[in-house]
mmCIF file with all atom_site columns, C-alpha atoms in Angstrom:
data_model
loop_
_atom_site.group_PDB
_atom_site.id
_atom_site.type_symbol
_atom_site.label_atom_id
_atom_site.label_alt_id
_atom_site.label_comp_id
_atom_site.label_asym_id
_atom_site.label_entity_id
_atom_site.label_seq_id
_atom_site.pdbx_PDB_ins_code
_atom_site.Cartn_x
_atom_site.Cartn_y
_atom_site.Cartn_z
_atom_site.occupancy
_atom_site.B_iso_or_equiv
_atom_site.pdbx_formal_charge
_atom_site.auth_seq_id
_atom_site.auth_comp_id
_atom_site.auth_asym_id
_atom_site.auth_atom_id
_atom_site.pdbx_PDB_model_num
ATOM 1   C CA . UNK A 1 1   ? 103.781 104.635 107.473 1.00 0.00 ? 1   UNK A CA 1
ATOM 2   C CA . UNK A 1 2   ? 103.363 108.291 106.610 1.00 0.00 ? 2   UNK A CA 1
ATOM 3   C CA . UNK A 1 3   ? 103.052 109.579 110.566 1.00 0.00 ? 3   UNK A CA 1
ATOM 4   C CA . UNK A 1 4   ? 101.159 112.694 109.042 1.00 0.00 ? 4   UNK A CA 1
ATOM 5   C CA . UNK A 1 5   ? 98.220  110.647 107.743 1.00 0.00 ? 5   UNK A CA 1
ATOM 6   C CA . UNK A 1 6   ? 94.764  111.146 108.833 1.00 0.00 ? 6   UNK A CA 1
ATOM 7   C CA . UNK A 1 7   ? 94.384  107.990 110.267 1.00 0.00 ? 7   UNK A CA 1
ATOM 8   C CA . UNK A 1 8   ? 97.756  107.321 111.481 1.00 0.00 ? 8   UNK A CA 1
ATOM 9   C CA . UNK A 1 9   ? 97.641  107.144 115.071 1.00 0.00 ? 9   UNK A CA 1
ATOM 10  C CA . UNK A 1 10  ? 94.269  104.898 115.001 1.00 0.00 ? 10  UNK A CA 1
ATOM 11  C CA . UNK A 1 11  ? 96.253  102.576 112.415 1.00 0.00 ? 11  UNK A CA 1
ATOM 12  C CA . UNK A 1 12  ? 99.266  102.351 115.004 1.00 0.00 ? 12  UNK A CA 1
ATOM 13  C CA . UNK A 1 13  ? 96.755  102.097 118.051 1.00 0.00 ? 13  UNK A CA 1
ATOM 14  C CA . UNK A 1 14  ? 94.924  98.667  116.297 1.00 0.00 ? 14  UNK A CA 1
ATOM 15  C CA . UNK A 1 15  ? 98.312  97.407  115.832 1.00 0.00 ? 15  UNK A CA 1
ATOM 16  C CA . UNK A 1 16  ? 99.399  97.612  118.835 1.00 0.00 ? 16  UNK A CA 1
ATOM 17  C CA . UNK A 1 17  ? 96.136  95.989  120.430 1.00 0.00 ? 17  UNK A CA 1
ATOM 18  C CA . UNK A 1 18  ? 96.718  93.189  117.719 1.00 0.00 ? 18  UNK A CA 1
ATOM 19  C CA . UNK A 1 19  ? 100.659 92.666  118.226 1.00 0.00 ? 19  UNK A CA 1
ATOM 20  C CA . UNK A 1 20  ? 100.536 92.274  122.351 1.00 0.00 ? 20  UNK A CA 1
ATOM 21  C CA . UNK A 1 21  ? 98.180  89.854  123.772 1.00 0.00 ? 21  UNK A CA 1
ATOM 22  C CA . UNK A 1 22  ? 98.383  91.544  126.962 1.00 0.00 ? 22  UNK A CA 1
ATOM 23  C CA . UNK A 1 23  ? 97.272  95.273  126.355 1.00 0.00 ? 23  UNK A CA 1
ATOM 24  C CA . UNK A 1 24  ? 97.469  95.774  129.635 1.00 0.00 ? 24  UNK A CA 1
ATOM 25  C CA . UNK A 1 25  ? 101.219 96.622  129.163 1.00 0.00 ? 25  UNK A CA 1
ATOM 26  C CA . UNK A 1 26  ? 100.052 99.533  126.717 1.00 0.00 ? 26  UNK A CA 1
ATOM 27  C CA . UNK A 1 27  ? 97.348  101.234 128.807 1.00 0.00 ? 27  UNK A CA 1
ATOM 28  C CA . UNK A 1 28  ? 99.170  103.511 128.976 1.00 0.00 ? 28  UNK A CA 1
ATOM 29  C CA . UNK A 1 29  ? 99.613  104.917 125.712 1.00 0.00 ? 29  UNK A CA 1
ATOM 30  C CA . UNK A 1 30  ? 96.345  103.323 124.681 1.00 0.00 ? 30  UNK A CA 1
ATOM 31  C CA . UNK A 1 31  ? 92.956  104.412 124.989 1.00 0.00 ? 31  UNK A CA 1
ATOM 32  C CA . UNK A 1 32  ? 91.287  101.827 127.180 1.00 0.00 ? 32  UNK A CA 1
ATOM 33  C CA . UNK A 1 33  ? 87.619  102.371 125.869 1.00 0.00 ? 33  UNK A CA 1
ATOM 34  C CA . UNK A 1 34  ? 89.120  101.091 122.354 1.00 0.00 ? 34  UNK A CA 1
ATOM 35  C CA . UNK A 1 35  ? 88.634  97.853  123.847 1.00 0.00 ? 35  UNK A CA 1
ATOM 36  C CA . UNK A 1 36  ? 84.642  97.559  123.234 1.00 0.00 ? 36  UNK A CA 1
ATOM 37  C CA . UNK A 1 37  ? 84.574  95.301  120.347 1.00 0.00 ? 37  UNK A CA 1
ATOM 38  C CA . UNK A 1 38  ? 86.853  93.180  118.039 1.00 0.00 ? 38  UNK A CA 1
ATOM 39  C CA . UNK A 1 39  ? 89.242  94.360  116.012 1.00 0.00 ? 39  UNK A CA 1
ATOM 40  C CA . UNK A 1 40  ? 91.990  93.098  113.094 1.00 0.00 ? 40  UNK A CA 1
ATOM 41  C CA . UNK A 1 41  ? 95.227  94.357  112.123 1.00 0.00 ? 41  UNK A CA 1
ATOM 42  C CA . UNK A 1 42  ? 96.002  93.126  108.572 1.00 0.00 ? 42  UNK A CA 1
ATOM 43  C CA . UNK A 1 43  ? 98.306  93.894  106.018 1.00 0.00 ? 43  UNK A CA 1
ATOM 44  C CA . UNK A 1 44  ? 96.275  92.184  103.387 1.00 0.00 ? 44  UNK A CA 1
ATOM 45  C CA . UNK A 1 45  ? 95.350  93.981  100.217 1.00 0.00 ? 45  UNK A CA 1
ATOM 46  C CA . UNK A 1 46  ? 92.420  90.943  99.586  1.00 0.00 ? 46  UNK A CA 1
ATOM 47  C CA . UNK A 1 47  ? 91.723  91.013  103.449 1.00 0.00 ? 47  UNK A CA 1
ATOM 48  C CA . UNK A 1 48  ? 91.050  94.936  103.082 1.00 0.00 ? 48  UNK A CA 1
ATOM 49  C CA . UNK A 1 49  ? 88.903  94.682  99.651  1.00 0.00 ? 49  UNK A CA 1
ATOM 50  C CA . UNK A 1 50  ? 86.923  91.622  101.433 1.00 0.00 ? 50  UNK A CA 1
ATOM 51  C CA . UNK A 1 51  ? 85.653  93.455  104.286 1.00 0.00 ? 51  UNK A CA 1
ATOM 52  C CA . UNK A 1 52  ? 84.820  96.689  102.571 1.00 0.00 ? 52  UNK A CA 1
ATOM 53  C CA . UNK A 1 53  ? 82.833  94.584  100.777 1.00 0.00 ? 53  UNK A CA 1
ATOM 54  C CA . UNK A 1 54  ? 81.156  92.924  103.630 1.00 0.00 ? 54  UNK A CA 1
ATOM 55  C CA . UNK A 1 55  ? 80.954  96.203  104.715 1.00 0.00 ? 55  UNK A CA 1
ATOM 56  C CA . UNK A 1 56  ? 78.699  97.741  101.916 1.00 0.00 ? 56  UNK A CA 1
ATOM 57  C CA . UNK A 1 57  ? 76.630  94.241  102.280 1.00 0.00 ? 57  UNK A CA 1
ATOM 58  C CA . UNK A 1 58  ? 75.636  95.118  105.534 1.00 0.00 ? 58  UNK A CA 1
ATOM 59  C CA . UNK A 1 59  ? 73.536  97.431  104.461 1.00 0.00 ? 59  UNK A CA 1
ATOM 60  C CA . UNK A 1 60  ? 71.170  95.073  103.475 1.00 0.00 ? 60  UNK A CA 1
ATOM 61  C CA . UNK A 1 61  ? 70.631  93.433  107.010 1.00 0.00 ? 61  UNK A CA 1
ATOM 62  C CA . UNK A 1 62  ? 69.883  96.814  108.290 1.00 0.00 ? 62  UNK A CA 1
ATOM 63  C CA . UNK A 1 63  ? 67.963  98.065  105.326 1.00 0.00 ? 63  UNK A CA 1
ATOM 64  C CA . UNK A 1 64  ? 67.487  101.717 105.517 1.00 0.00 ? 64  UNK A CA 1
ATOM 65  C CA . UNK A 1 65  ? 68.664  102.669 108.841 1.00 0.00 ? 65  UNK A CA 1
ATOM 66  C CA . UNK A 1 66  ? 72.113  102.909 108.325 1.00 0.00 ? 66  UNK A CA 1
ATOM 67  C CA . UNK A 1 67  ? 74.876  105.286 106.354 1.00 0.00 ? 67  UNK A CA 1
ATOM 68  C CA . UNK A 1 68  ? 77.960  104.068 104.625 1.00 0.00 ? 68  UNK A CA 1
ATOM 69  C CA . UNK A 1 69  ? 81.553  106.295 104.378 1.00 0.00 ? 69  UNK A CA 1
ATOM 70  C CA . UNK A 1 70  ? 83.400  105.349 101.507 1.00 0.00 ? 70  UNK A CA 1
ATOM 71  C CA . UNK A 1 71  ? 86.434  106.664 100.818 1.00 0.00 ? 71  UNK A CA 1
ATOM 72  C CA . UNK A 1 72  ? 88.198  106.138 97.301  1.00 0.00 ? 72  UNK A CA 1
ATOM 73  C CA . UNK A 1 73  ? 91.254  108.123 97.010  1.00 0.00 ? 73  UNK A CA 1
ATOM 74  C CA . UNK A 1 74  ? 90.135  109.523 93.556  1.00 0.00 ? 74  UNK A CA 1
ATOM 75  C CA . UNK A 1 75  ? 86.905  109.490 92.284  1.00 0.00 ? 75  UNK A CA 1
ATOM 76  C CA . UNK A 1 76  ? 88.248  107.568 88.669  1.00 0.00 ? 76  UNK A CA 1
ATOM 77  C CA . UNK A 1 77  ? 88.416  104.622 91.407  1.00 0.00 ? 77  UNK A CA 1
ATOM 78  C CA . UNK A 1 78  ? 84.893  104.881 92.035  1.00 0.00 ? 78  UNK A CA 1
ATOM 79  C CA . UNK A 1 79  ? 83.815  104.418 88.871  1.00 0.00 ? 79  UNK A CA 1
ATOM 80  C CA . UNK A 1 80  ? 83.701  100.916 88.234  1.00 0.00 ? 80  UNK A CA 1
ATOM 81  C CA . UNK A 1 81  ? 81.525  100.497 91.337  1.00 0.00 ? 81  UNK A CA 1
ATOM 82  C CA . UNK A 1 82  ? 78.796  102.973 90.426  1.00 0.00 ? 82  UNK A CA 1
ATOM 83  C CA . UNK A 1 83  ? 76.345  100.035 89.531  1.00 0.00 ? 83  UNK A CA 1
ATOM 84  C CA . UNK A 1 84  ? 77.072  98.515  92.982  1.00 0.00 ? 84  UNK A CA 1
ATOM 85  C CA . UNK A 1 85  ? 76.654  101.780 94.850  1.00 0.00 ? 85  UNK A CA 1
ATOM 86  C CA . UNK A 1 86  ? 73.086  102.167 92.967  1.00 0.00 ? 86  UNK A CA 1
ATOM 87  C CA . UNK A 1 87  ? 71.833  99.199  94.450  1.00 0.00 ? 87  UNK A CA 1
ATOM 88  C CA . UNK A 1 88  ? 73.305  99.319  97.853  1.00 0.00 ? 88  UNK A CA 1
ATOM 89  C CA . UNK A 1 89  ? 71.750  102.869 97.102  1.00 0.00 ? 89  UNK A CA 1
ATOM 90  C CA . UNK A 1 90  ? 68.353  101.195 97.862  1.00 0.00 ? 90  UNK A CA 1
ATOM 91  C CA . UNK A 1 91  ? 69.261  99.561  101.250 1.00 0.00 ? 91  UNK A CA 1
ATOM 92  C CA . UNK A 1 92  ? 71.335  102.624 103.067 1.00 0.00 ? 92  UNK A CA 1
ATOM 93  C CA . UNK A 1 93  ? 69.672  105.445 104.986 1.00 0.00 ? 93  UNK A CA 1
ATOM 94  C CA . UNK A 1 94  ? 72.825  107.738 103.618 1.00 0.00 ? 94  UNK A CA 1
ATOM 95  C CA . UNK A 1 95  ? 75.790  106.928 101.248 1.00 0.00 ? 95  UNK A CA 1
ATOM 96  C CA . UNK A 1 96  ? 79.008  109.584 100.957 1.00 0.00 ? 96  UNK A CA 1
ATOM 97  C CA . UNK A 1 97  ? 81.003  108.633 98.588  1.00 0.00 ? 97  UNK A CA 1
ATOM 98  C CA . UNK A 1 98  ? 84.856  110.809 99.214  1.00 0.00 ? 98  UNK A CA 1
ATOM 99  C CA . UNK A 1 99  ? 87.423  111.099 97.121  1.00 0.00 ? 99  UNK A CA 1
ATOM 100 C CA . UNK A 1 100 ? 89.901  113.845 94.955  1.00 0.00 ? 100 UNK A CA 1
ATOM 101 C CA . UNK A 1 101 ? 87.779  114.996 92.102  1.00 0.00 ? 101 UNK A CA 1
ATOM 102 C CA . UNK A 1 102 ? 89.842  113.675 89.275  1.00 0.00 ? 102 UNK A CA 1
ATOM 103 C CA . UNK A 1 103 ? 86.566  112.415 86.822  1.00 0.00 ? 103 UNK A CA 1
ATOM 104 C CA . UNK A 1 104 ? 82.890  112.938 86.847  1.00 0.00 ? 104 UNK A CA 1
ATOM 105 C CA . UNK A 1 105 ? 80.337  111.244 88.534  1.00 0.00 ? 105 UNK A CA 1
ATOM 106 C CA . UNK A 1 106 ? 76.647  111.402 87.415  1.00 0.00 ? 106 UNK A CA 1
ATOM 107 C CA . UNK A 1 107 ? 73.615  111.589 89.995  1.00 0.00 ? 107 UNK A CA 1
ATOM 108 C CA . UNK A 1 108 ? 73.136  107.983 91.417  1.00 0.00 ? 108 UNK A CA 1
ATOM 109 C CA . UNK A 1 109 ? 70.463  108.166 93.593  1.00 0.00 ? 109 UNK A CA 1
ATOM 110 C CA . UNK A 1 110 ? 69.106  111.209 96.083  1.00 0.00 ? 110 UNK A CA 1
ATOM 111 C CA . UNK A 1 111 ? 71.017  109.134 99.158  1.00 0.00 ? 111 UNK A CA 1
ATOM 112 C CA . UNK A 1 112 ? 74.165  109.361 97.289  1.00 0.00 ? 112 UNK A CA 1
ATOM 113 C CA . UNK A 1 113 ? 76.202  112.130 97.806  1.00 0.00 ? 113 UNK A CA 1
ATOM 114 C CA . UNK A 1 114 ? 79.531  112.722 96.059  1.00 0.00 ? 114 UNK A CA 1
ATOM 115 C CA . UNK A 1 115 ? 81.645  114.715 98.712  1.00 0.00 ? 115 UNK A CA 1
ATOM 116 C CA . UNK A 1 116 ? 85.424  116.102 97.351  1.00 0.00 ? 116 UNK A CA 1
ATOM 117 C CA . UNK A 1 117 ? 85.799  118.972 99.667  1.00 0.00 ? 117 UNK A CA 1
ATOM 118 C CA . UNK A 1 118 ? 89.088  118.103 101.569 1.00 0.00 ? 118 UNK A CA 1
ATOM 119 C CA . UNK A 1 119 ? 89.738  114.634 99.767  1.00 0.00 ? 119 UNK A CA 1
ATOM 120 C CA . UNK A 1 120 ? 93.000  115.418 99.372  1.00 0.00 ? 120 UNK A CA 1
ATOM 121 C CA . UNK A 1 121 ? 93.632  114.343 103.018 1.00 0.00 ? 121 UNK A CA 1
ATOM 122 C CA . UNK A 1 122 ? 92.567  110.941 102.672 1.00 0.00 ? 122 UNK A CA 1
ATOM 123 C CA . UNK A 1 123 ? 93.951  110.291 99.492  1.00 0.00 ? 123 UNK A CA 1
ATOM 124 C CA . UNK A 1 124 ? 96.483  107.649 100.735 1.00 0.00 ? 124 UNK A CA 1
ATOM 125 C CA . UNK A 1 125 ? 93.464  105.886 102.489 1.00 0.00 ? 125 UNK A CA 1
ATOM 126 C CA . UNK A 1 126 ? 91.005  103.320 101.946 1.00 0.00 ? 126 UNK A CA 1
ATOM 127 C CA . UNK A 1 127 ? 87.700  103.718 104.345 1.00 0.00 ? 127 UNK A CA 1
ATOM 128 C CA . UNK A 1 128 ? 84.382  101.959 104.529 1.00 0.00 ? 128 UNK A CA 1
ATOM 129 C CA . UNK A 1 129 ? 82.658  102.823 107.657 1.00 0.00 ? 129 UNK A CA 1
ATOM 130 C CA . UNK A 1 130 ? 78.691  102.017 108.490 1.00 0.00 ? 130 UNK A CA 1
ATOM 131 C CA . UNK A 1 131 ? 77.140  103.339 111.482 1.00 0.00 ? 131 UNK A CA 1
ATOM 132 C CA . UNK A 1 132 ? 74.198  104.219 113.017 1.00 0.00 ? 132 UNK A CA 1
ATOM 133 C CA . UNK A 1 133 ? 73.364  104.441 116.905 1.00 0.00 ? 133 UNK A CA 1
ATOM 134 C CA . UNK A 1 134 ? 73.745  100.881 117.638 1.00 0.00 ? 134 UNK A CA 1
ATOM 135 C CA . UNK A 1 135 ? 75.910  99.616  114.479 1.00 0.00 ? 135 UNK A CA 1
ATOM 136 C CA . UNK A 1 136 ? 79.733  100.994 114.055 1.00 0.00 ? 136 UNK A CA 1
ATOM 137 C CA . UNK A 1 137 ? 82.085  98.821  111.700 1.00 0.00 ? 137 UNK A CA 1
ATOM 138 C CA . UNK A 1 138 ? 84.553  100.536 109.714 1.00 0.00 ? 138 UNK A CA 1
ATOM 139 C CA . UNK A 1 139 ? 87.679  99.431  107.890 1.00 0.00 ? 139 UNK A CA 1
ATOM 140 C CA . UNK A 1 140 ? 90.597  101.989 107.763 1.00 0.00 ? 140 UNK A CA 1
ATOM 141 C CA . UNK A 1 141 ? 93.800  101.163 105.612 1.00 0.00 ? 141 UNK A CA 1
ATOM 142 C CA . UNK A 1 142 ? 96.986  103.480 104.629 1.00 0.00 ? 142 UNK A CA 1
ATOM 143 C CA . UNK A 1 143 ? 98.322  102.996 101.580 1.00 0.00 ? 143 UNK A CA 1
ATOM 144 C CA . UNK A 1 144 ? 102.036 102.246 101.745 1.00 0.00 ? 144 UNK A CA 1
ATOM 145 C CA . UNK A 1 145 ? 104.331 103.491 98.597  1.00 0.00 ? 145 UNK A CA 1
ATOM 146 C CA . UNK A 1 146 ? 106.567 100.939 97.199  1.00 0.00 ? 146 UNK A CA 1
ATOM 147 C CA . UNK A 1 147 ? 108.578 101.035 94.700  1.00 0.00 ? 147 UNK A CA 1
ATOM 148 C CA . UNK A 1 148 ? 106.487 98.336  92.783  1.00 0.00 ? 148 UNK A CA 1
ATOM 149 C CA . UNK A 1 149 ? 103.554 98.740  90.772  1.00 0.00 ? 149 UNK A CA 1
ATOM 150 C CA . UNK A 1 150 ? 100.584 97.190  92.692  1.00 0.00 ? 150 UNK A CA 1
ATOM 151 C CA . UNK A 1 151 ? 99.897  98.813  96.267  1.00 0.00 ? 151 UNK A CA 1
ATOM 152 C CA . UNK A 1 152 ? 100.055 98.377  99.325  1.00 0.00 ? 152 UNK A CA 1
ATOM 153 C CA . UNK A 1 153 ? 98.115  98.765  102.945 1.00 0.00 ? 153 UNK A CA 1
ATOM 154 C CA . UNK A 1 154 ? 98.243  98.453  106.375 1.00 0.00 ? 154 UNK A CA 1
ATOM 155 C CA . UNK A 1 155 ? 94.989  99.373  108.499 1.00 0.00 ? 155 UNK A CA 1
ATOM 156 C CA . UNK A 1 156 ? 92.538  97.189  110.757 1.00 0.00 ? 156 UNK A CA 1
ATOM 157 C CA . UNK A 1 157 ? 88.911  96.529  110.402 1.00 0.00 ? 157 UNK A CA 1
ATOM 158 C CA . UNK A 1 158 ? 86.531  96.390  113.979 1.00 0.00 ? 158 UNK A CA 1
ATOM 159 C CA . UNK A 1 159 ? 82.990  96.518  115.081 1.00 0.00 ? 159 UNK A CA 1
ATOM 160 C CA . UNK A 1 160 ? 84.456  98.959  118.123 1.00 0.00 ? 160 UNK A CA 1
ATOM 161 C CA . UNK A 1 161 ? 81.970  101.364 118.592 1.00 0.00 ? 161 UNK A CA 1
ATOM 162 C CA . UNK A 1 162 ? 84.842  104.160 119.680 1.00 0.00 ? 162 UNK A CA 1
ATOM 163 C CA . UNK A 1 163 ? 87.373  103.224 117.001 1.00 0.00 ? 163 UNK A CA 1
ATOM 164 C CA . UNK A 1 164 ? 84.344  103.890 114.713 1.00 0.00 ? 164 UNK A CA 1
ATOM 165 C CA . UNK A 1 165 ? 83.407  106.886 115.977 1.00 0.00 ? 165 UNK A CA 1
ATOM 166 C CA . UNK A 1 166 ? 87.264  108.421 116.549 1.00 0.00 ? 166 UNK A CA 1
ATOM 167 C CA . UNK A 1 167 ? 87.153  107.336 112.286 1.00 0.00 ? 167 UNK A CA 1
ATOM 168 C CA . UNK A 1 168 ? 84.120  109.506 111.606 1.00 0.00 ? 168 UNK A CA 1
ATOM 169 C CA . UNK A 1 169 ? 85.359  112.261 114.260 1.00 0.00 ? 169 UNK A CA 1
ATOM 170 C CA . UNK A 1 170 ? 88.113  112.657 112.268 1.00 0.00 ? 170 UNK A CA 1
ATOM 171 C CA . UNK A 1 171 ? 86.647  113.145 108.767 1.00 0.00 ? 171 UNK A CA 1
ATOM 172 C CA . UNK A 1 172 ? 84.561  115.390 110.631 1.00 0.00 ? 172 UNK A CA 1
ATOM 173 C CA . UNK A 1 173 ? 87.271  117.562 111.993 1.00 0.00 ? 173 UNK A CA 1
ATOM 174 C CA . UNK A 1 174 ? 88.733  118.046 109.229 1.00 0.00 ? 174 UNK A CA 1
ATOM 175 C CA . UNK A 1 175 ? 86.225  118.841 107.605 1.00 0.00 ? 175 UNK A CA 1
ATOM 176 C CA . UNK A 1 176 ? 86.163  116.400 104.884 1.00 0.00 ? 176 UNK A CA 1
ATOM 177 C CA . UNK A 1 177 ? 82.539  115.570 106.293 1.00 0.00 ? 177 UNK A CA 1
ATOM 178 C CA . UNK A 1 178 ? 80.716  118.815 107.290 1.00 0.00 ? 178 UNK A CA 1
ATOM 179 C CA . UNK A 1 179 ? 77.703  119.755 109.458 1.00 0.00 ? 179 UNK A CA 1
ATOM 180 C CA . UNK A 1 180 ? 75.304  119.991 106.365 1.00 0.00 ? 180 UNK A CA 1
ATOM 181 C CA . UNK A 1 181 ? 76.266  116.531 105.688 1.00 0.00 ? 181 UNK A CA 1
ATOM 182 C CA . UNK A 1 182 ? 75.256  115.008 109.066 1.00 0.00 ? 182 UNK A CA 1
ATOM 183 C CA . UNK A 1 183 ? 72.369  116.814 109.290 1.00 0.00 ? 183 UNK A CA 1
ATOM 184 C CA . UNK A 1 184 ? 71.522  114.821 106.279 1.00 0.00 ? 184 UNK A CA 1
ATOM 185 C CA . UNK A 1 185 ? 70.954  117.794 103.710 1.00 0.00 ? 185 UNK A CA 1
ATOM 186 C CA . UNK A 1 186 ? 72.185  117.165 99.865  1.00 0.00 ? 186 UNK A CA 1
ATOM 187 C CA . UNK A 1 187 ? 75.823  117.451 99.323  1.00 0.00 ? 187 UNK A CA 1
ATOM 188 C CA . UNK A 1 188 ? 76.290  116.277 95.741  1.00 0.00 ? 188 UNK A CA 1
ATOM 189 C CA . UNK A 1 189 ? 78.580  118.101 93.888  1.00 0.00 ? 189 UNK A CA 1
ATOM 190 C CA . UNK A 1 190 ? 78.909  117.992 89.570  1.00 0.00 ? 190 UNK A CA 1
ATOM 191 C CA . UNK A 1 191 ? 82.568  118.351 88.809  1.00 0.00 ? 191 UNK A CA 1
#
């Protein structure tokens, strides 16, 4: 694992919940409060697609009154889901959609934004997060290079309300998610 990564030290944290049955031989280099909901550690590739998926189909329980992260590395990799994103388009309060700007992306919907300020940092990640005040599920997974062709992750998915919100503080802080996003004003960007 690349200890520079955004996401790193939430990625080891998980782990280490996961790995020892008894955290309470980790307190203390763990945050207690990161012990408010479930989480799972996976290496899975199919485990990680699965629940981003379940993810975005949350949406529709909670129609409107919740926003979806998505991070996709480059936006080429998002756009074989643009169909997808249009209709979940019509359940979400907000949609950002992150990633390098490597190819265009045309105007889905006015919930949709297309953010690529900063992308760069998450490049080696895979993120779905959905939140609002009382929901907060996110998958984070690192991309691990090998020296074979198909890729591979490590990362953890959780309902934890603080693992959730430590994911979105960090996009946040560095600025890959700004103010004028929160605040819900139009971030779309033509490339």
């Amino acid at each position: 694992m690349n200890k520079s990564n955004l996401f790193h030290d939430l990625i080891v944290e998980v782990r280490a919940l996961k790995e020892f049955h008894n955290p309470g031989l980790l307190l203390e280099d763990l945050h207690i409060d990161s012990l408010d909901g479930e989480y799972h550690f996976t290496t899975s590739r199919e485990t990680l697609f699965m629940m981003s998926r379940v993810i975005e189909d949350s949406l529709k329980l909670h129609k409107k009154r919740c926003t979806l992260y998505s991070g996709f590395q480059e936006l080429s990799r998002f756009v074989e889901h643009n169909e997808r994103y249009a209709k979940l388009a019509n359940y979400a309060d907000q949609i950002f959609i992150i990633g390098v700007a490597d190819s265009p992306i045309e105007k889905i919907a006015d919930n949709v934004h297309i953010l690529t300020k900063n992308a760069d940092l998450i490049r080696e990640n895979r993120i779905s997060i959905i939140k609002n005040k009382n929901i907060h599920i996110s998958l984070i997974a690192e991309e691990i290079p090998s020296g074979k062709h198909h890729e591979r992750y490590i990362g953890f998915y959780t309902n934890s309300k603080i693992l959730t919100e430590k994911a979105v503080d960090l996009l946040i802080g560095k600025k890959i998610l700004s103010n004028d996003t929160l605040l819900g004003k139009q971030t779309y960007f033509d490339i």
